[in-house]
mmCIF file of C-alpha atoms in Angstrom:
data_model
loop_
_atom_site.group_PDB
_atom_site.id
_atom_site.type_symbol
_atom_site.label_atom_id
_atom_site.label_comp_id
_atom_site.label_asym_id
_atom_site.label_seq_id
_atom_site.Cartn_x
_atom_site.Cartn_y
_atom_site.Cartn_z
ATOM 1 C CA UNK F 155 186.743 43.766 120.317
ATOM 2 C CA UNK F 156 186.628 45.003 116.728
ATOM 3 C CA UNK F 157 188.357 41.812 115.560
ATOM 4 C CA UNK F 158 185.722 39.671 117.295
ATOM 5 C CA UNK F 159 182.943 41.828 115.840
ATOM 6 C CA UNK F 160 184.429 41.376 112.359
ATOM 7 C CA UNK F 161 184.667 37.613 112.917
ATOM 8 C CA UNK F 162 181.006 37.460 113.997
ATOM 9 C CA UNK F 163 179.979 39.532 110.988
ATOM 10 C CA UNK F 164 181.800 37.118 108.682
ATOM 11 C CA UNK F 165 179.684 34.301 110.143
ATOM 12 C CA UNK F 166 176.555 36.042 108.935
ATOM 13 C CA UNK F 167 175.568 37.437 112.331
ATOM 14 C CA UNK F 168 174.240 40.902 113.060
ATOM 15 C CA UNK F 169 176.567 42.796 115.401
ATOM 16 C CA UNK F 170 175.023 45.029 118.065
ATOM 17 C CA UNK F 171 177.237 47.107 120.370
ATOM 18 C CA UNK F 172 176.133 48.349 123.782
ATOM 19 C CA UNK F 173 178.354 51.200 124.985
ATOM 20 C CA UNK F 174 178.525 54.514 126.758
ATOM 21 C CA UNK F 175 180.341 56.439 124.027
ATOM 22 C CA UNK F 176 179.426 56.673 120.333
ATOM 23 C CA UNK F 177 181.454 54.415 118.061
ATOM 24 C CA UNK F 178 184.514 56.368 116.910
ATOM 25 C CA UNK F 179 184.515 56.971 113.171
ATOM 26 C CA UNK F 180 187.942 58.569 113.035
ATOM 27 C CA UNK F 181 191.137 58.606 115.061
ATOM 28 C CA UNK F 182 193.173 55.719 116.480
ATOM 29 C CA UNK F 183 190.209 53.540 117.470
ATOM 30 C CA UNK F 184 187.911 54.134 114.507
ATOM 31 C CA UNK F 185 185.471 51.269 113.892
ATOM 32 C CA UNK F 186 185.395 50.211 110.213
ATOM 33 C CA UNK F 187 182.161 50.857 108.358
ATOM 34 C CA UNK F 188 179.901 47.868 107.897
ATOM 35 C CA UNK F 189 181.021 45.917 110.980
ATOM 36 C CA UNK F 190 178.421 47.132 113.479
ATOM 37 C CA UNK F 191 174.739 46.901 112.579
ATOM 38 C CA UNK F 192 173.366 48.743 115.604
ATOM 39 C CA UNK F 193 174.724 50.829 118.448
ATOM 40 C CA UNK F 194 172.766 50.954 121.708
ATOM 41 C CA UNK F 195 173.865 53.857 123.952
ATOM 42 C CA UNK F 196 173.920 53.649 127.736
ATOM 43 C CA UNK F 197 174.673 56.388 130.279
ATOM 44 C CA UNK F 198 177.573 54.374 131.732
ATOM 45 C CA UNK F 199 178.445 50.994 133.202
ATOM 46 C CA UNK F 200 177.677 52.321 136.662
ATOM 47 C CA UNK F 201 174.040 52.780 135.579
ATOM 48 C CA UNK F 202 172.937 49.214 136.360
ATOM 49 C CA UNK F 203 169.254 49.810 135.641
ATOM 50 C CA UNK F 204 170.026 51.418 132.294
ATOM 51 C CA UNK F 205 172.385 48.634 131.213
ATOM 52 C CA UNK F 206 169.918 45.903 132.142
ATOM 53 C CA UNK F 207 167.085 47.708 130.362
ATOM 54 C CA UNK F 208 169.177 47.916 127.191
ATOM 55 C CA UNK F 209 169.999 44.205 127.333
ATOM 56 C CA UNK F 210 166.364 43.272 128.009
ATOM 57 C CA UNK F 211 165.344 45.296 124.956
ATOM 58 C CA UNK F 212 167.885 43.460 122.795
ATOM 59 C CA UNK F 213 166.654 40.135 124.117
ATOM 60 C CA UNK F 214 163.155 41.036 122.984
ATOM 61 C CA UNK F 215 164.200 42.183 119.506
ATOM 62 C CA UNK F 216 166.916 39.678 118.543
ATOM 63 C CA UNK F 217 167.700 35.996 118.687
ATOM 64 C CA UNK F 218 171.001 36.536 120.514
ATOM 65 C CA UNK F 219 173.443 33.683 119.831
ATOM 66 C CA UNK F 220 176.569 35.107 121.426
ATOM 67 C CA UNK F 221 177.990 37.919 123.547
ATOM 68 C CA UNK F 222 181.472 39.313 124.007
ATOM 69 C CA UNK F 223 182.809 41.763 126.585
ATOM 70 C CA UNK F 224 186.393 42.779 127.229
ATOM 71 C CA UNK F 225 186.110 45.668 129.677
ATOM 72 C CA UNK F 226 186.007 44.813 133.360
ATOM 73 C CA UNK F 227 182.961 46.906 134.265
ATOM 74 C CA UNK F 228 180.879 45.225 131.551
ATOM 75 C CA UNK F 229 181.749 41.643 132.477
ATOM 76 C CA UNK F 230 179.173 41.043 135.268
ATOM 77 C CA UNK F 231 176.358 42.362 133.036
ATOM 78 C CA UNK F 232 177.608 40.128 130.237
ATOM 79 C CA UNK F 233 177.480 37.143 132.595
ATOM 80 C CA UNK F 234 173.918 37.990 133.636
ATOM 81 C CA UNK F 235 172.867 38.264 130.007
ATOM 82 C CA UNK F 236 174.540 34.994 129.044
ATOM 83 C CA UNK F 237 172.770 33.236 131.891
ATOM 84 C CA UNK F 238 169.436 34.579 130.619
ATOM 85 C CA UNK F 239 170.283 33.393 127.106
ATOM 86 C CA UNK F 240 171.392 29.937 128.211
ATOM 87 C CA UNK F 241 174.986 30.545 127.073
ATOM 88 C CA UNK F 242 177.952 29.212 129.071
ATOM 89 C CA UNK F 243 179.176 31.596 131.786
ATOM 90 C CA UNK F 244 180.983 31.558 135.107
ATOM 91 C CA UNK F 245 178.128 33.635 136.541
ATOM 92 C CA UNK F 246 177.791 37.291 137.471
ATOM 93 C CA UNK F 247 178.464 36.815 141.190
ATOM 94 C CA UNK F 248 181.602 34.796 140.421
ATOM 95 C CA UNK F 249 182.901 37.430 138.021
ATOM 96 C CA UNK F 250 182.102 40.267 140.410
ATOM 97 C CA UNK F 251 184.127 38.569 143.166
ATOM 98 C CA UNK F 252 187.009 37.805 140.804
ATOM 99 C CA UNK F 253 187.190 41.475 139.761
ATOM 100 C CA UNK F 254 187.753 42.608 143.362
ATOM 101 C CA UNK F 255 191.512 42.420 143.929
ATOM 102 C CA UNK F 256 191.228 42.532 147.709
ATOM 103 C CA UNK F 257 188.726 39.649 147.811
ATOM 104 C CA UNK F 258 190.791 37.618 145.359
ATOM 105 C CA UNK F 259 193.893 37.847 147.558
ATOM 106 C CA UNK F 260 191.894 36.818 150.619
ATOM 107 C CA UNK F 261 190.450 33.790 148.816
ATOM 108 C CA UNK F 262 193.820 32.677 147.482
ATOM 109 C CA UNK F 263 195.379 32.894 150.944
ATOM 110 C CA UNK F 264 192.488 30.935 152.460
ATOM 111 C CA UNK F 265 192.973 28.212 149.820
ATOM 112 C CA UNK F 266 196.740 28.034 150.406
ATOM 113 C CA UNK F 267 197.456 29.486 146.955
ATOM 114 C CA UNK F 268 199.113 32.716 148.108
ATOM 115 C CA UNK F 269 201.527 33.772 150.821
ATOM 116 C CA UNK F 270 201.188 37.497 150.208
ATOM 117 C CA UNK F 271 199.758 39.622 153.013
ATOM 118 C CA UNK F 272 197.430 42.477 152.116
ATOM 119 C CA UNK F 273 195.230 45.191 153.551
ATOM 120 C CA UNK F 274 193.222 48.167 152.361
ATOM 121 C CA UNK F 275 194.760 51.599 151.849
ATOM 122 C CA UNK F 276 192.371 53.098 154.397
ATOM 123 C CA UNK F 277 193.505 50.513 156.939
ATOM 124 C CA UNK F 278 197.209 50.955 156.184
ATOM 125 C CA UNK F 279 196.976 54.728 156.627
ATOM 126 C CA UNK F 280 196.120 54.053 160.289
ATOM 127 C CA UNK F 281 199.398 52.192 160.891
ATOM 128 C CA UNK F 282 201.961 53.634 163.298
ATOM 129 C CA UNK F 283 204.793 51.672 161.662
ATOM 130 C CA UNK F 284 205.301 50.031 158.286
ATOM 131 C CA UNK F 285 203.373 46.754 158.365
ATOM 132 C CA UNK F 286 205.296 44.660 155.831
ATOM 133 C CA UNK F 287 208.780 43.190 155.646
ATOM 134 C CA UNK F 288 209.833 44.986 152.474
ATOM 135 C CA UNK F 289 208.027 46.909 149.745
ATOM 136 C CA UNK F 290 204.371 46.616 148.764
ATOM 137 C CA UNK F 291 202.197 47.355 145.750
ATOM 138 C CA UNK F 292 199.353 49.840 146.070
ATOM 139 C CA UNK F 293 196.625 49.452 143.430
ATOM 140 C CA UNK F 294 192.889 50.075 142.984
ATOM 141 C CA UNK F 295 190.587 47.312 144.211
ATOM 142 C CA UNK F 296 188.972 47.602 140.782
ATOM 143 C CA UNK F 297 191.903 48.235 138.480
ATOM 144 C CA UNK F 298 192.567 48.245 134.763
ATOM 145 C CA UNK F 299 195.497 49.240 132.571
ATOM 146 C CA UNK F 300 197.893 49.592 135.548
ATOM 147 C CA UNK F 301 196.291 52.945 136.298
ATOM 148 C CA UNK F 302 197.201 54.438 139.697
ATOM 149 C CA UNK F 303 199.586 51.640 140.728
ATOM 150 C CA UNK F 304 202.477 52.434 143.060
ATOM 151 C CA UNK F 305 205.405 50.661 144.700
ATOM 152 C CA UNK F 306 205.824 51.846 148.298
ATOM 153 C CA UNK F 307 208.170 50.758 151.081
ATOM 154 C CA UNK F 308 207.383 53.010 154.050
ATOM 155 C CA UNK F 309 204.566 54.954 155.665
ATOM 156 C CA UNK F 310 205.943 58.159 154.176
ATOM 157 C CA UNK F 311 205.937 56.632 150.676
ATOM 158 C CA UNK F 312 202.414 55.312 151.235
ATOM 159 C CA UNK F 313 201.129 58.721 152.306
ATOM 160 C CA UNK F 314 202.815 60.341 149.309
ATOM 161 C CA UNK F 315 201.129 57.840 146.977
ATOM 162 C CA UNK F 316 197.766 58.413 148.669
ATOM 163 C CA UNK F 317 198.143 62.148 148.201
ATOM 164 C CA UNK F 318 199.054 61.617 144.540
ATOM 165 C CA UNK F 319 195.892 59.548 144.070
ATOM 166 C CA UNK F 320 193.827 62.374 145.545
ATOM 167 C CA UNK F 321 195.179 64.970 143.132
ATOM 168 C CA UNK F 322 195.558 62.832 139.987
ATOM 169 C CA UNK F 323 192.857 63.292 137.369
ATOM 170 C CA UNK F 324 192.335 60.351 135.045
ATOM 171 C CA UNK F 325 190.861 61.033 131.627
ATOM 172 C CA UNK F 326 187.087 61.086 131.713
ATOM 173 C CA UNK F 327 185.412 57.894 130.613
ATOM 174 C CA UNK F 328 185.198 54.226 131.392
ATOM 175 C CA UNK F 329 188.638 53.786 132.985
ATOM 176 C CA UNK F 330 188.114 56.584 135.498
ATOM 177 C CA UNK F 331 184.591 55.469 136.377
ATOM 178 C CA UNK F 332 185.684 51.882 136.914
ATOM 179 C CA UNK F 333 188.934 52.506 138.792
ATOM 180 C CA UNK F 334 187.434 55.092 141.114
ATOM 181 C CA UNK F 335 183.943 53.614 141.512
ATOM 182 C CA UNK F 336 184.538 52.584 145.153
ATOM 183 C CA UNK F 337 187.543 54.755 145.912
ATOM 184 C CA UNK F 338 189.200 51.850 147.739
ATOM 185 C CA UNK F 339 192.735 50.618 147.122
ATOM 186 C CA UNK F 340 194.480 47.437 148.201
ATOM 187 C CA UNK F 341 198.032 47.301 149.544
ATOM 188 C CA UNK F 342 199.768 43.953 149.250
ATOM 189 C CA UNK F 343 203.238 42.608 149.736
ATOM 190 C CA UNK F 344 205.374 42.847 146.642
ATOM 191 C CA UNK F 345 205.951 39.403 145.176
ATOM 192 C CA UNK F 346 209.497 38.585 144.133
ATOM 193 C CA UNK F 347 210.428 36.935 140.863
ATOM 194 C CA UNK F 348 209.667 37.340 137.176
ATOM 195 C CA UNK F 349 206.419 38.848 135.951
ATOM 196 C CA UNK F 350 204.762 36.980 133.100
ATOM 197 C CA UNK F 351 201.244 36.166 131.999
ATOM 198 C CA UNK F 352 199.349 32.982 131.278
ATOM 199 C CA UNK F 353 196.840 33.000 128.417
ATOM 200 C CA UNK F 354 193.983 30.500 128.594
ATOM 201 C CA UNK F 355 190.698 29.668 126.937
ATOM 202 C CA UNK F 356 188.195 28.097 129.330
ATOM 203 C CA UNK F 357 185.319 25.992 128.035
ATOM 204 C CA UNK F 358 183.082 23.588 129.934
ATOM 205 C CA UNK F 359 185.144 24.154 133.066
ATOM 206 C CA UNK F 360 188.335 22.954 131.345
ATOM 207 C CA UNK F 361 191.224 25.435 131.464
ATOM 208 C CA UNK F 362 193.217 25.245 128.222
ATOM 209 C CA UNK F 363 196.538 27.031 128.682
ATOM 210 C CA UNK F 364 197.411 28.378 125.234
ATOM 211 C CA UNK F 365 200.780 29.794 126.175
ATOM 212 C CA UNK F 366 202.615 32.419 128.151
ATOM 213 C CA UNK F 367 203.693 35.986 127.534
ATOM 214 C CA UNK F 368 207.120 37.112 128.693
ATOM 215 C CA UNK F 369 207.053 40.718 129.844
ATOM 216 C CA UNK F 370 209.264 43.691 129.121
ATOM 217 C CA UNK F 371 208.881 46.270 131.904
ATOM 218 C CA UNK F 372 210.317 49.709 132.585
ATOM 219 C CA UNK F 373 213.668 49.477 134.360
ATOM 220 C CA UNK F 374 212.794 52.536 136.471
ATOM 221 C CA UNK F 375 209.304 51.250 137.351
ATOM 222 C CA UNK F 376 208.725 47.527 136.767
ATOM 223 C CA UNK F 377 204.996 47.948 137.426
ATOM 224 C CA UNK F 378 204.748 49.524 133.949
ATOM 225 C CA UNK F 379 204.610 46.922 131.165
ATOM 226 C CA UNK F 380 205.971 47.925 127.768
ATOM 227 C CA UNK F 381 206.005 44.795 125.626
ATOM 228 C CA UNK F 382 205.024 41.146 125.705
ATOM 229 C CA UNK F 383 206.683 38.243 123.884
ATOM 230 C CA UNK F 384 204.763 35.197 122.675
ATOM 231 C CA UNK F 385 205.374 32.323 123.006
ATOM 232 C CA UNK F 386 207.483 32.261 126.150
ATOM 233 C CA UNK F 387 208.802 28.995 127.552
ATOM 234 C CA UNK F 388 209.817 29.502 131.169
ATOM 235 C CA UNK F 389 211.880 26.705 132.802
ATOM 236 C CA UNK F 390 208.981 26.238 135.254
ATOM 237 C CA UNK F 391 206.369 26.248 132.488
ATOM 238 C CA UNK F 392 204.509 23.141 133.660
ATOM 239 C CA UNK F 393 204.349 24.342 137.284
ATOM 240 C CA UNK F 394 203.108 27.751 136.167
ATOM 241 C CA UNK F 395 200.393 26.174 134.033
ATOM 242 C CA UNK F 396 199.293 23.987 136.954
ATOM 243 C CA UNK F 397 199.143 27.026 139.232
ATOM 244 C CA UNK F 398 197.059 28.896 136.656
ATOM 245 C CA UNK F 399 194.546 26.057 136.547
ATOM 246 C CA UNK F 400 194.374 26.068 140.370
ATOM 247 C CA UNK F 401 193.722 29.833 140.417
ATOM 248 C CA UNK F 402 190.833 29.390 137.970
ATOM 249 C CA UNK F 403 189.303 26.657 140.090
ATOM 250 C CA UNK F 404 189.700 28.610 143.309
ATOM 251 C CA UNK F 405 187.851 31.579 141.822
ATOM 252 C CA UNK F 406 185.224 29.463 140.067
ATOM 253 C CA UNK F 407 186.021 30.535 136.491
ATOM 254 C CA UNK F 408 184.491 28.034 134.073
ATOM 255 C CA UNK F 409 184.127 29.889 130.769
ATOM 256 C CA UNK F 410 185.829 32.484 128.605
ATOM 257 C CA UNK F 411 189.284 33.828 127.778
ATOM 258 C CA UNK F 412 191.570 34.728 130.686
ATOM 259 C CA UNK F 413 194.804 36.645 131.061
ATOM 260 C CA UNK F 414 196.597 35.950 134.341
ATOM 261 C CA UNK F 415 199.576 37.972 135.486
ATOM 262 C CA UNK F 416 201.811 35.903 137.745
ATOM 263 C CA UNK F 417 205.114 36.350 139.548
ATOM 264 C CA UNK F 418 207.501 33.408 139.292
ATOM 265 C CA UNK F 419 210.531 33.197 141.600
ATOM 266 C CA UNK F 420 213.513 30.964 140.869
ATOM 267 C CA UNK F 421 212.238 28.737 143.655
ATOM 268 C CA UNK F 422 209.001 28.786 145.624
ATOM 269 C CA UNK F 423 205.298 29.153 144.838
ATOM 270 C CA UNK F 424 203.928 30.993 141.823
ATOM 271 C CA UNK F 425 201.962 34.048 142.990
ATOM 272 C CA UNK F 426 198.949 35.443 141.175
ATOM 273 C CA UNK F 427 199.348 39.190 140.648
ATOM 274 C CA UNK F 428 196.217 39.901 138.646
ATOM 275 C CA UNK F 429 193.373 37.757 137.299
ATOM 276 C CA UNK F 430 191.940 39.312 134.141
ATOM 277 C CA UNK F 431 188.694 37.813 132.867
ATOM 278 C CA UNK F 432 189.458 38.690 129.275
ATOM 279 C CA UNK F 433 192.065 38.133 126.613
ATOM 280 C CA UNK F 434 195.305 40.104 126.868
ATOM 281 C CA UNK F 435 194.961 43.676 125.660
ATOM 282 C CA UNK F 436 196.922 46.002 123.377
ATOM 283 C CA UNK F 437 198.126 44.031 120.327
ATOM 284 C CA UNK F 438 198.207 40.587 121.926
ATOM 285 C CA UNK F 439 195.492 39.021 119.748
ATOM 286 C CA UNK F 440 197.357 40.178 116.648
ATOM 287 C CA UNK F 441 200.608 38.732 118.024
ATOM 288 C CA UNK F 442 198.925 35.396 118.821
ATOM 289 C CA UNK F 443 197.579 35.229 115.270
ATOM 290 C CA UNK F 444 201.026 35.949 113.807
ATOM 291 C CA UNK F 445 202.647 33.197 115.872
ATOM 292 C CA UNK F 446 199.948 30.558 115.433
ATOM 293 C CA UNK F 447 199.209 31.441 111.790
ATOM 294 C CA UNK F 448 195.523 31.328 112.656
ATOM 295 C CA UNK F 449 193.150 34.213 113.498
ATOM 296 C CA UNK F 450 192.965 34.087 117.286
ATOM 297 C CA UNK F 451 189.762 36.125 117.247
ATOM 298 C CA UNK F 452 188.000 33.123 115.710
ATOM 299 C CA UNK F 453 188.579 31.200 118.959
ATOM 300 C CA UNK F 454 187.251 34.134 120.978
ATOM 301 C CA UNK F 455 184.166 34.280 118.778
ATOM 302 C CA UNK F 456 183.612 30.553 119.313
ATOM 303 C CA UNK F 457 183.630 31.087 123.080
ATOM 304 C CA UNK F 458 181.341 34.096 122.696
ATOM 305 C CA UNK F 459 178.832 31.891 120.887
ATOM 306 C CA UNK F 460 179.143 29.006 123.338
ATOM 307 C CA UNK F 461 180.999 26.816 120.838
ATOM 308 C CA UNK F 462 183.988 24.676 121.818
ATOM 309 C CA UNK F 463 187.089 26.273 120.219
ATOM 310 C CA UNK F 464 189.168 23.997 117.987
ATOM 311 C CA UNK F 465 192.598 23.989 119.622
ATOM 312 C CA UNK F 466 194.033 20.930 117.891
ATOM 313 C CA UNK F 467 195.989 22.789 115.244
ATOM 314 C CA UNK F 468 197.546 25.511 117.393
ATOM 315 C CA UNK F 469 201.330 25.352 117.087
ATOM 316 C CA UNK F 470 203.829 28.249 117.147
ATOM 317 C CA UNK F 471 205.672 28.859 113.904
ATOM 318 C CA UNK F 472 207.483 32.126 114.764
ATOM 319 C CA UNK F 473 207.978 34.664 117.539
ATOM 320 C CA UNK F 474 206.087 37.923 118.011
ATOM 321 C CA UNK F 475 205.930 40.796 120.469
ATOM 322 C CA UNK F 476 203.228 43.366 120.992
ATOM 323 C CA UNK F 477 204.730 46.632 122.059
ATOM 324 C CA UNK F 478 203.473 49.796 123.747
ATOM 325 C CA UNK F 479 205.682 52.873 123.333
ATOM 326 C CA UNK F 480 205.901 55.805 125.725
ATOM 327 C CA UNK F 481 207.247 59.216 124.729
ATOM 328 C CA UNK F 482 210.170 60.685 126.606
ATOM 329 C CA UNK F 483 209.438 61.491 130.269
ATOM 330 C CA UNK F 484 207.825 64.883 130.683
ATOM 331 C CA UNK F 485 206.300 64.995 127.184
ATOM 332 C CA UNK F 486 202.995 66.852 127.520
ATOM 333 C CA UNK F 487 201.867 67.044 123.888
ATOM 334 C CA UNK F 488 201.967 64.704 120.880
ATOM 335 C CA UNK F 489 202.858 66.849 117.873
ATOM 336 C CA UNK F 490 203.948 64.123 115.441
ATOM 337 C CA UNK F 491 204.995 60.472 115.383
ATOM 338 C CA UNK F 492 206.686 58.191 112.827
ATOM 339 C CA UNK F 493 207.001 54.430 113.332
ATOM 340 C CA UNK F 494 209.705 52.400 111.490
ATOM 341 C CA UNK F 495 208.726 49.975 108.682
ATOM 342 C CA UNK F 496 209.554 46.855 110.741
ATOM 343 C CA UNK F 497 206.549 47.532 112.965
ATOM 344 C CA UNK F 498 203.360 45.654 112.017
ATOM 345 C CA UNK F 499 199.722 46.384 112.864
ATOM 346 C CA UNK F 500 200.656 49.934 113.880
ATOM 347 C CA UNK F 501 198.104 51.947 115.831
ATOM 348 C CA UNK F 502 198.793 55.505 116.958
ATOM 349 C CA UNK F 503 196.986 55.521 120.293
ATOM 350 C CA UNK F 504 196.838 59.275 120.878
ATOM 351 C CA UNK F 505 195.578 61.818 118.403
ATOM 352 C CA UNK F 506 198.058 64.344 117.056
ATOM 353 C CA UNK F 507 197.776 67.449 119.220
ATOM 354 C CA UNK F 508 196.586 65.457 122.229
ATOM 355 C CA UNK F 509 197.747 66.535 125.647
ATOM 356 C CA UNK F 510 199.802 63.991 127.601
ATOM 357 C CA UNK F 511 200.329 63.746 131.337
ATOM 358 C CA UNK F 512 204.122 63.478 131.163
ATOM 359 C CA UNK F 513 203.978 60.476 133.492
ATOM 360 C CA UNK F 514 205.566 57.125 132.722
ATOM 361 C CA UNK F 515 202.564 54.822 132.864
ATOM 362 C CA UNK F 516 200.801 52.707 130.282
ATOM 363 C CA UNK F 517 197.938 55.147 129.819
ATOM 364 C CA UNK F 518 200.379 57.661 128.273
ATOM 365 C CA UNK F 519 201.506 55.292 125.474
ATOM 366 C CA UNK F 520 201.417 56.981 122.072
ATOM 367 C CA UNK F 521 201.569 53.939 119.804
ATOM 368 C CA UNK F 522 201.347 50.180 119.807
ATOM 369 C CA UNK F 523 202.610 47.742 117.205
ATOM 370 C CA UNK F 524 203.682 44.140 116.670
ATOM 371 C CA UNK F 525 207.112 42.921 115.598
ATOM 372 C CA UNK F 526 207.884 39.378 114.429
ATOM 373 C CA UNK F 527 211.019 37.280 113.937
ATOM 374 C CA UNK F 528 212.214 33.755 113.280
ATOM 375 C CA UNK F 529 213.918 33.342 116.649
ATOM 376 C CA UNK F 530 213.708 34.727 120.159
ATOM 377 C CA UNK F 531 217.094 36.424 119.824
ATOM 378 C CA UNK F 532 216.111 38.114 116.561
ATOM 379 C CA UNK F 533 212.846 39.217 118.101
ATOM 380 C CA UNK F 534 214.587 41.047 120.951
ATOM 381 C CA UNK F 535 216.745 42.973 118.493
ATOM 382 C CA UNK F 536 213.775 43.822 116.259
ATOM 383 C CA UNK F 537 211.688 45.003 119.213
ATOM 384 C CA UNK F 538 214.328 47.294 120.677
ATOM 385 C CA UNK F 539 215.322 48.706 117.272
ATOM 386 C CA UNK F 540 211.690 49.539 116.486
ATOM 387 C CA UNK F 541 211.275 51.362 119.794
ATOM 388 C CA UNK F 542 214.525 53.318 119.471
ATOM 389 C CA UNK F 543 213.752 54.347 115.885
ATOM 390 C CA UNK F 544 210.228 55.548 116.617
ATOM 391 C CA UNK F 545 210.245 59.330 116.166
ATOM 392 C CA UNK F 546 208.098 61.441 118.502
ATOM 393 C CA UNK F 547 207.927 65.213 118.148
ATOM 394 C CA UNK F 548 210.766 65.143 115.612
ATOM 395 C CA UNK F 549 213.264 63.164 117.683
ATOM 396 C CA UNK F 550 214.048 59.411 117.747
ATOM 397 C CA UNK F 551 213.234 57.938 121.153
ATOM 398 C CA UNK F 552 216.645 56.269 121.351
ATOM 399 C CA UNK F 553 217.653 55.040 124.790
ATOM 400 C CA UNK F 554 215.681 57.535 126.880
ATOM 401 C CA UNK F 555 214.513 56.307 130.337
ATOM 402 C CA UNK F 556 211.155 55.175 128.945
ATOM 403 C CA UNK F 557 212.989 52.891 126.516
ATOM 404 C CA UNK F 558 215.210 51.288 129.145
ATOM 405 C CA UNK F 559 213.498 47.981 129.677
ATOM 406 C CA UNK F 560 214.014 44.799 131.654
ATOM 407 C CA UNK F 561 213.721 41.933 129.175
ATOM 408 C CA UNK F 562 212.150 38.546 129.985
ATOM 409 C CA UNK F 563 214.713 36.500 131.872
ATOM 410 C CA UNK F 564 214.290 33.326 129.832
ATOM 411 C CA UNK F 565 213.680 34.689 126.362
ATOM 412 C CA UNK F 566 216.295 32.347 124.875
ATOM 413 C CA UNK F 567 214.922 29.207 126.467
ATOM 414 C CA UNK F 568 213.476 26.706 123.931
ATOM 415 C CA UNK F 569 209.882 27.634 123.273
ATOM 416 C CA UNK F 570 206.659 25.660 123.243
ATOM 417 C CA UNK F 571 202.994 26.122 123.988
ATOM 418 C CA UNK F 572 200.451 23.863 125.567
ATOM 419 C CA UNK F 573 196.850 23.483 124.452
#
């Protein structure tokens, strides 16, 4: 978001931020001075009347030429505002439906675009026997950041996960409010295959697939993503891209950046795992810019302002990976951290002295960075070396369980992107 704000500022625009927390002026997410012209506070994204009042006030005081939102709870308000301003949008009702993971699965099944069965957690807890043939994924109906996601394969495992949800306390703030706003969870059959993501820019109803991210996941818990490689040329690239376009059309998405997580088996249909109505998070935008040798945030700013992004010159010239790093399992405090020189765009994501949960999920990551290389093989080596040589609390992370990753299956396949 800060990159887009900086891009808008460079175009001579005033940048106004609407948010529930003051802009950080220090720490890992400090906003540089001079980027934001005005900050408009709101009580929270669950305060619909307050959010709409703030946007109405801005509409009266400014000639608003663009809007940008990248947090799920803000997206429907952003769509409403864009509609008022006459800017391209998929519409608030469309976005609201696409953010509900239970409704999305139902719609995909009805359209013949998914074979995965699903139900709600409250419904599954009434079962007398396990209702699926094999394991299932339990996740919040309104989820973000892989928070409170579980793999379960029996009623006992489901009840244990439900109990863990009841006693787990997420950090106060936007993530907790959004994830727990309804309290409902969806349980769906676990898709088999390789997890990857499809990155697209949608303008005028046309879905432009920019490329794909190959995923590194924890070997002990593949739900937890730890790095993403761009570009990634899967042997079924064209089929995956076609499926991504079909998912967009099924859900009615006609404008904006999207980040689709899909599961691709060796044979059989591509399954949508998660439809994110935003660009990929963490350091993905920085990685895209490194690979394409063009600031990716400029394309996002174009979309924000209702301008057709210029995709003609986008061609990969190197490989990059954005990487999240977890401390060793059980680490409950971040006392110090040192990242090796090969890491680029380093951001320490927890303040020194911060308390950690000790869990192995993405929300406990202590740093993110980008590594680059001239080939896919070199990139893998650079990524793993950077993780192993990161020092947390005085000790290199080495090959601890949180550094044992499953690499993308087709990392060495010849690479290309489509635009």
